[in-house]
Short mmCIF file of C-alpha atoms in Angstrom, two decimals:
data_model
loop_
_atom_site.label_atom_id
_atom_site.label_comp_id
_atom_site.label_asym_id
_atom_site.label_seq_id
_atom_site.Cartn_x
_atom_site.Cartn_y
_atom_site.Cartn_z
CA UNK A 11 37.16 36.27 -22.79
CA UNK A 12 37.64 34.16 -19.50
CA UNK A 13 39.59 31.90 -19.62
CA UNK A 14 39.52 30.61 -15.74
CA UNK A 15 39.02 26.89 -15.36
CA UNK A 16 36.51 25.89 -13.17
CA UNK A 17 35.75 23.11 -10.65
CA UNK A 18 34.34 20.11 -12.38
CA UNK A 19 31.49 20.27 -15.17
CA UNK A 20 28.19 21.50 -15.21
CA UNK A 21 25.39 20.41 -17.36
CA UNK A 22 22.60 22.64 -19.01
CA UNK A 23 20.41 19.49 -19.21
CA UNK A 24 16.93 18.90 -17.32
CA UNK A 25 15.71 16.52 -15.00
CA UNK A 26 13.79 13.69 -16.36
CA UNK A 27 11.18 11.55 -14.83
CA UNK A 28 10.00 8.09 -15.89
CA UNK A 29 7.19 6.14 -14.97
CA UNK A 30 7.61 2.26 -15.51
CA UNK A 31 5.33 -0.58 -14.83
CA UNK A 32 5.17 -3.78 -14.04
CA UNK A 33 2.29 -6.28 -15.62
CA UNK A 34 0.17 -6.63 -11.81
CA UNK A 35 -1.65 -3.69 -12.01
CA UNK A 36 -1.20 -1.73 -15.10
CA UNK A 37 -4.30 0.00 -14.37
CA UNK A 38 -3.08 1.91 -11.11
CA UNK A 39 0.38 2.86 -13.07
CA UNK A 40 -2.05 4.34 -15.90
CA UNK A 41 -3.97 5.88 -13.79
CA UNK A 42 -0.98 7.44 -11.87
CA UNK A 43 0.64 8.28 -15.05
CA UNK A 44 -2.45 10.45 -16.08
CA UNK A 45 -2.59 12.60 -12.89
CA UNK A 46 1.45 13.07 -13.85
CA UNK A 47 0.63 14.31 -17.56
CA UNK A 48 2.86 11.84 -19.09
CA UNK A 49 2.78 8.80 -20.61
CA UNK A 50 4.74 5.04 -19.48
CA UNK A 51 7.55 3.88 -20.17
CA UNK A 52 7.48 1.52 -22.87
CA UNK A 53 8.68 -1.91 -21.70
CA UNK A 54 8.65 -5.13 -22.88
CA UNK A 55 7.71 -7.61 -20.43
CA UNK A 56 6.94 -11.74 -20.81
CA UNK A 57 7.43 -15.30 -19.73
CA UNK A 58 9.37 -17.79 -20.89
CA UNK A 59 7.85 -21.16 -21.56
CA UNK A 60 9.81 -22.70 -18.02
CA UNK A 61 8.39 -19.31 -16.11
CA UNK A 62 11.43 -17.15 -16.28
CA UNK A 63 11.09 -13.16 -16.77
CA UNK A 64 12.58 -10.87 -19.20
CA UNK A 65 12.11 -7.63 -19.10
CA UNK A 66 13.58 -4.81 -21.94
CA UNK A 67 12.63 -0.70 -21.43
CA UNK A 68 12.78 -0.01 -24.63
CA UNK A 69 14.20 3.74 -24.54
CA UNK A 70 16.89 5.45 -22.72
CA UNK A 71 17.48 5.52 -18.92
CA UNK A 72 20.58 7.26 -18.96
CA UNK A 73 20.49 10.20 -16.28
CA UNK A 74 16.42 9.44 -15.59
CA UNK A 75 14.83 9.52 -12.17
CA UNK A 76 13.20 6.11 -12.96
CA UNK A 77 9.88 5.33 -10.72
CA UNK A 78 8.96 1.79 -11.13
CA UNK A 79 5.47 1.25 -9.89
CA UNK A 80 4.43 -2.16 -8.94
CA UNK A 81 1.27 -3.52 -7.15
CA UNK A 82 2.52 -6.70 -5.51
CA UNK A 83 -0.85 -8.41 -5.55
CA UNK A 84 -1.47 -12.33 -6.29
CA UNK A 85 0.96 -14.31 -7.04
CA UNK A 86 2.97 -12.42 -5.40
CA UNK A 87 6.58 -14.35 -5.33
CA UNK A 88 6.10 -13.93 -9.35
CA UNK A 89 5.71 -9.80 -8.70
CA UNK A 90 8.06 -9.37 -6.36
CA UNK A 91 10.85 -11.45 -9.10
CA UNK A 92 9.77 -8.93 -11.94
CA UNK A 93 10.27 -5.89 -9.80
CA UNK A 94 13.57 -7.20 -8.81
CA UNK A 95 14.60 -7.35 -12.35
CA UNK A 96 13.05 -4.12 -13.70
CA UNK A 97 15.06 -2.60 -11.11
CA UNK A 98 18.07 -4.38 -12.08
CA UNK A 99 17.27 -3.31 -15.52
CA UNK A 100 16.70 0.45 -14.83
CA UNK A 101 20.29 0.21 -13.19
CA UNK A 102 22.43 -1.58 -15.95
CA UNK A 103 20.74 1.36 -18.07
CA UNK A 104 22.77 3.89 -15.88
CA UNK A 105 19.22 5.50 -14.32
CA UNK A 106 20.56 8.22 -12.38
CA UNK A 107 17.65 7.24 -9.68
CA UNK A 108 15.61 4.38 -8.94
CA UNK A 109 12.17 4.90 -6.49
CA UNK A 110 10.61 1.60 -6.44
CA UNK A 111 6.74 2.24 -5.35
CA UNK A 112 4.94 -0.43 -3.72
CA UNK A 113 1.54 0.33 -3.12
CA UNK A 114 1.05 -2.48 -0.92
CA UNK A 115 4.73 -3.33 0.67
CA UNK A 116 5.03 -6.91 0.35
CA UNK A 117 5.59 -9.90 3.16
CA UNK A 118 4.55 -6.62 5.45
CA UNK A 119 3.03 -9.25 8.16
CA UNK A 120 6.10 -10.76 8.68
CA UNK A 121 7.94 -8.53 10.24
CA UNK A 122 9.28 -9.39 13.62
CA UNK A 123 9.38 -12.80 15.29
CA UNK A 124 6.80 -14.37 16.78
CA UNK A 125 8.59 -17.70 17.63
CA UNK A 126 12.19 -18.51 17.25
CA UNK A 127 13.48 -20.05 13.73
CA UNK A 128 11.32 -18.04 11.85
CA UNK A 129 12.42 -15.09 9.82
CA UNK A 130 11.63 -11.34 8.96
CA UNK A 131 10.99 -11.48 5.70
CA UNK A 132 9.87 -7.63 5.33
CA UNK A 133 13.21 -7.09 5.91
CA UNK A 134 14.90 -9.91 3.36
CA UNK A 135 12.17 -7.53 0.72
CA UNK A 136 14.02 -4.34 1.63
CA UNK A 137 17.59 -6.22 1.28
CA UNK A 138 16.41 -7.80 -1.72
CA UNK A 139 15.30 -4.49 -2.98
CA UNK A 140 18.45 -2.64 -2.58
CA UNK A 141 20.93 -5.26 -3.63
CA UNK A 142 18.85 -5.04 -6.69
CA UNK A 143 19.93 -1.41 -7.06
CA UNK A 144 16.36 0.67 -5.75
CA UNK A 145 17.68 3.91 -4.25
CA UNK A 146 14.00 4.67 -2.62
CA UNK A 147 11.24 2.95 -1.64
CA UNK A 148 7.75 4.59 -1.67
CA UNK A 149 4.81 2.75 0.06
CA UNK A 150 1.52 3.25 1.52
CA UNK A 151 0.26 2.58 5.08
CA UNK A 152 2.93 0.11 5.87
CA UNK A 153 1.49 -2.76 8.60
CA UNK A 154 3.84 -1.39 10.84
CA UNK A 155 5.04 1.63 10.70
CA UNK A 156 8.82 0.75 11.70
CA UNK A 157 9.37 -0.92 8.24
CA UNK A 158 10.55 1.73 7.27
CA UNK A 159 14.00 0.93 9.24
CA UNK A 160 14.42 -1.86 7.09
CA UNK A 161 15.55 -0.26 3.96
CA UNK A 162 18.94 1.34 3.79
CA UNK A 163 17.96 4.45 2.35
CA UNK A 164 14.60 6.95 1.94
CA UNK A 165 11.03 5.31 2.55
CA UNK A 166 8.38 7.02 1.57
CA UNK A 167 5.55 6.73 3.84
CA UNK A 168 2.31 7.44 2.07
CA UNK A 169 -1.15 7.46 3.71
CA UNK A 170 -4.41 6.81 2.20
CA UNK A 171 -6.06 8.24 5.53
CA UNK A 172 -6.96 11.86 4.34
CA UNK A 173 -8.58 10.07 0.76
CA UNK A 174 -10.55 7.51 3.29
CA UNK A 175 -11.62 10.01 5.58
CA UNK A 176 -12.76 12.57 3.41
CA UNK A 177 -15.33 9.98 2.06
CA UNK A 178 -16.50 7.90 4.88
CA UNK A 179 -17.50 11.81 6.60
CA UNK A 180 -20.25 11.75 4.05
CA UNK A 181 -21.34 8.44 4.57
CA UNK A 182 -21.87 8.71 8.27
CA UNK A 183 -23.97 11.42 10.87
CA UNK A 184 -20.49 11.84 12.97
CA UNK A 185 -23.01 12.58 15.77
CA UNK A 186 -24.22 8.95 16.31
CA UNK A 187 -20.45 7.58 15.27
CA UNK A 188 -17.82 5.82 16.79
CA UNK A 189 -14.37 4.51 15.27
CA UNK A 190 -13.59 1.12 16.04
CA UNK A 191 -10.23 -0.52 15.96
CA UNK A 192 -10.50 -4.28 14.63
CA UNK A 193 -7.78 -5.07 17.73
CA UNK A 194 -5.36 -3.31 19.94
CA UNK A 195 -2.73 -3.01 18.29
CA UNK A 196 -4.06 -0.85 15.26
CA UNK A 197 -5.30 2.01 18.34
CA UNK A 198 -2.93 4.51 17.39
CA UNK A 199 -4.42 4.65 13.56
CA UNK A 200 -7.81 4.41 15.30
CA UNK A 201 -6.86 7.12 17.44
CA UNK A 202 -5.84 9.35 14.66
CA UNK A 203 -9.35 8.83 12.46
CA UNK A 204 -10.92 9.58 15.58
CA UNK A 205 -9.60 13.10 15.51
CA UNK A 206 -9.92 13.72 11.81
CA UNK A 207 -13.56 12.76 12.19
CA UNK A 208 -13.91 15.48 14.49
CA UNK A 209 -12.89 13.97 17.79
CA UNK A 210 -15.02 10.66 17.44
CA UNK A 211 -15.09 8.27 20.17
CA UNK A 212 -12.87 5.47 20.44
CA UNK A 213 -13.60 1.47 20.59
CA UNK A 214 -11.47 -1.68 20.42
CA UNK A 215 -12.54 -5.12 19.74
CA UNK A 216 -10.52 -7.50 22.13
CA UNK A 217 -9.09 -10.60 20.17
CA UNK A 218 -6.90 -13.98 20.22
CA UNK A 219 -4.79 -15.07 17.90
CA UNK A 220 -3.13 -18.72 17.33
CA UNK A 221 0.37 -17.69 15.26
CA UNK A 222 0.45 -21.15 14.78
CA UNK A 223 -2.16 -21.04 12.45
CA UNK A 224 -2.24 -17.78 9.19
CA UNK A 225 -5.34 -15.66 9.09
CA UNK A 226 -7.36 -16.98 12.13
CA UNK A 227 -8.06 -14.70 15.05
CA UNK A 228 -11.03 -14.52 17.32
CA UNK A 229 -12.54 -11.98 18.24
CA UNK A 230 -13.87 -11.82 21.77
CA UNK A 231 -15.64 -8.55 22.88
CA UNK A 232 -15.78 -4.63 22.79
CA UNK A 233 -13.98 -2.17 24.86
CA UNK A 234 -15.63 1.18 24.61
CA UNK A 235 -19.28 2.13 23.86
CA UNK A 236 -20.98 1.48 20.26
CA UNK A 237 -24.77 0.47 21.01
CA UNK A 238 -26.64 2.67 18.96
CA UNK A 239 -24.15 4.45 16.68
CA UNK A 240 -22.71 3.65 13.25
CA UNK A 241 -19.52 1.75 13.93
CA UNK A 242 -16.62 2.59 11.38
CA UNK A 243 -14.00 -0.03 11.92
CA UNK A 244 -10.79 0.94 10.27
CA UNK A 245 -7.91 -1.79 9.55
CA UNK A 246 -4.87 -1.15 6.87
CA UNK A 247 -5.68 -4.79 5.04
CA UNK A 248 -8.32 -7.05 4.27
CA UNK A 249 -6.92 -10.13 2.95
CA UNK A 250 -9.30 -13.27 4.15
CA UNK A 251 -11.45 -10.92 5.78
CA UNK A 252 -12.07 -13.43 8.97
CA UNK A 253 -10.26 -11.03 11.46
CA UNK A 254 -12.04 -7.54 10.00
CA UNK A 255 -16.24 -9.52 9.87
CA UNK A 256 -15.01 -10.98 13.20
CA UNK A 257 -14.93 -7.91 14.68
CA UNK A 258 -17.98 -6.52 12.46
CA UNK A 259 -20.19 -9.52 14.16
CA UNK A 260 -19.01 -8.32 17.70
CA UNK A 261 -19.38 -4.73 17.28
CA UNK A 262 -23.44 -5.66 16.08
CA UNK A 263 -23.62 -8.14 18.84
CA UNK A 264 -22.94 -5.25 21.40
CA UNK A 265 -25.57 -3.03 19.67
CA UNK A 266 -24.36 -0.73 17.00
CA UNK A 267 -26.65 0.33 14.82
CA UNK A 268 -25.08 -0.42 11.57
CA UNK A 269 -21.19 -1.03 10.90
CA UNK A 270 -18.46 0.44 8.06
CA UNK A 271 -15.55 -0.95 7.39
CA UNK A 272 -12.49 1.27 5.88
CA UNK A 273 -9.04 -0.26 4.73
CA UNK A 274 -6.30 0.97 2.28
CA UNK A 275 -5.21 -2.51 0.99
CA UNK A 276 -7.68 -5.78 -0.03
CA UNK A 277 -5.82 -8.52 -1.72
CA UNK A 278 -9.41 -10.21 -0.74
CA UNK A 279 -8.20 -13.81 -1.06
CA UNK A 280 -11.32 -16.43 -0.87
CA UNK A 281 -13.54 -16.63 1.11
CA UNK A 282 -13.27 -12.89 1.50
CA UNK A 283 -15.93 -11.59 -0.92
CA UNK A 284 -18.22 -14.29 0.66
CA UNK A 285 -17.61 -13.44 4.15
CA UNK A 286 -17.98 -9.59 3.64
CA UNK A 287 -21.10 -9.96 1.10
CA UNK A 288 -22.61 -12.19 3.83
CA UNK A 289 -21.23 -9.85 7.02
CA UNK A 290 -24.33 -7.39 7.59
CA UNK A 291 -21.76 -4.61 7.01
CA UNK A 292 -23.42 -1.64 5.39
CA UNK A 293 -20.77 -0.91 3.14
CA UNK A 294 -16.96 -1.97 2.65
CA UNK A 295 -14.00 1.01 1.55
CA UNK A 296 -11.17 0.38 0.30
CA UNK A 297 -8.86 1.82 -2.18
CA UNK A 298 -7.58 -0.03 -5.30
CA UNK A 299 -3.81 -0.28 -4.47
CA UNK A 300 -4.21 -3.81 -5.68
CA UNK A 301 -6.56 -4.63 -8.89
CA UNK A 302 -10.09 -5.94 -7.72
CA UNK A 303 -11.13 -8.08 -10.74
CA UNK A 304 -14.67 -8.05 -11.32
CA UNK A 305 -15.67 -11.44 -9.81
CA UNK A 306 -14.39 -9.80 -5.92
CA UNK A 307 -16.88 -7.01 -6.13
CA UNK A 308 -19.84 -6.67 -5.20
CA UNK A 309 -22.76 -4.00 -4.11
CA UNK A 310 -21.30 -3.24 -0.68
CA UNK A 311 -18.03 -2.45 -1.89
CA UNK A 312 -16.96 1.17 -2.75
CA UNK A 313 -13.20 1.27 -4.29
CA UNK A 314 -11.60 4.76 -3.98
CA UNK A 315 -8.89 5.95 -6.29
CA UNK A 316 -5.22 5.88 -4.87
CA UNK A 317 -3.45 7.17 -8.39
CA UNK A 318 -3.57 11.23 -6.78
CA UNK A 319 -1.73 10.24 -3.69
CA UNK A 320 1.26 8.17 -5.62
CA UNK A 321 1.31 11.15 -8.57
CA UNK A 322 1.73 13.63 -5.61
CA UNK A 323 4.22 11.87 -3.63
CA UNK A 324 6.35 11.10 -6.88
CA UNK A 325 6.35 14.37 -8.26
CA UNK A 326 7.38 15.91 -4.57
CA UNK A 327 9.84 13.26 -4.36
CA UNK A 328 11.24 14.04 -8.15
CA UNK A 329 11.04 17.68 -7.25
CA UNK A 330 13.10 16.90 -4.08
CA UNK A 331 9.78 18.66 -2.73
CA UNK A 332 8.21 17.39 0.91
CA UNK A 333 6.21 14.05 1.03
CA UNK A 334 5.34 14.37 4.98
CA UNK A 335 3.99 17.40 4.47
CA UNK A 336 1.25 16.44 1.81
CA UNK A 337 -0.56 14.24 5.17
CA UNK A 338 -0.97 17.10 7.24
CA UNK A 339 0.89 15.61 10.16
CA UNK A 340 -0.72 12.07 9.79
CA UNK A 341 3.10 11.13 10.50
#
């Protein structure tokens, strides 16, 4: 028998994942929970009569790598609150690990200064988020990619790219395509569809924009050659949809022969469904990150499944696996 002591203690017990939801899109976290094999955690969730939260897991955290999955969609102060305190739960519970996944990272617009005395409140989210007690974040196709810096500890980057670009190649004859870029500053994700479509040509639509006043921009005129080709403008967000049938409008003015439009997030606030229903866009792709109720829909619209991406990424992430490598070098 040996009786040598050893250096600390080692357990014979497993790793243990848990999925928990919030109440904005229970639909995704389902979804997500399916591709995992497992079922969610079972949490009791509600409003008090003067709008307060409580939230109550109602098993065992103790030792868990806790994911808590939450689409911060409209209203999205209310969301954002409930996270907060889910997370605050999860760590009270002694969770060995907290990921908070945010399929759409919230108050992503605002995040550098356009005018002095105004804030960055991406970054208040990721301080919020970690005083809270979230270890990780896990997000896909931040605005900008240098969110990430925000958060004192892991982001997960996640693209919806690849899932995008692997449908819109069957909806187009890449011969007769071009990608467009709604404005300069999205090039670089323009530039990389481009070359995942084969090496398509590149286009930019030239706007304005008045930071003075939320969701107006004007687009003025294209910069690169589209007459006569299926134009597949690519944004990461359609939210009033002015900027993305602004640029739509320009790119049939100049002569393209018919125009997609491909975007990973739509909170599609009004008039949104109006404008895009009424665009002349062939058809509108997006992915359901955020819940598109029934009355937002409509014929053009094709919603793509994001649920394999987020099961991937969390089960690399609870495997202490790689996440960059699932996007082929999208990074």
């Amino acid at each position: 028998m040996n009786n040598k002591l050893t250096t600390g203690i080692h357990t014979s017990g497993e790793k243990h994942l848990v999925l928990a939801t919030g109440r904005a899109h229970p639909e995704l976290a389902q979804a997500v929970a399916r591709e995992l094999g497992i079922e969610l955690l079972p949490t009791t969730a509600y409003d008090f009569a003067n709008s307060e939260i409580y939230v109550r897991f109602d098993e065992s955290l103790r030792g868990a790598d806790v994911f808590i999955l939450q689409s911060i969609t409209n209203p999205v102060n209310k969301w954002i609150m409930e996270t907060l305190i889910m997370v605050d739960a999860a760590k009270r519970a002694s969770a060995k690990r907290i990921t908070v996944v945010l399929p759409v990272y919230p108050y992503s617009r605002q995040d550098k200064k356009h005018m002095g005395r105004e804030p960055i409140s991406a970054r208040l989210m990721a301080d919020m988020f970690k005083t809270a007690g979230a270890d990780r974040i896990m997000s896909v196709d931040l605005h900008a990619s240098q969110t990430q810096g925000f958060f004192d500890g892991p982001v997960d980057h996640l693209w919806a790219m690849p899932t995008l670009v692997e449908y819109v190649r069957t909806r187009v004859d890449l011969a007769e395509s071009v990608i467009v870029s709604p404005d300069a500053g999205r090039i670089k994700v323009a530039e990389q569809w481009a070359a995942r479509m084969g090496g398509l040509p590149l286009a930019f639509v030239h706007k304005t924009r008045d930071f003075s006043r939320p969701n107006e921009a004007t687009a003025n005129r294209v910069v690169g050659e589209v007459a006569g080709k299926t134009a597949v403008i690519v944004d990461d967000l359609i939210d009033t949809a002015g900027t993305i049938v602004g640029a739509a409008k320009v790119v049939l003015n100049a002569g393209a022969k018919d125009v997609i439009i491909a975007a990973t997030h739509a909170p599609m606030s009004e008039p949104a469904t109006k404008r895009l229903r009424e665009s002349g866009v062939r058809e509108i792709v997006i992915t359901d990150t955020l819940p598109i109720p029934s009355d937002k829909q409509f014929p053009q619209l094709t919603v793509l499944p994001i649920a394999p991406v987020l099961a991937t990424a969390i089960e690399e992430v609870f495997n202490d696996g790689s996440v960059t490598s699932l996007f082929d070098g999208a990074f």
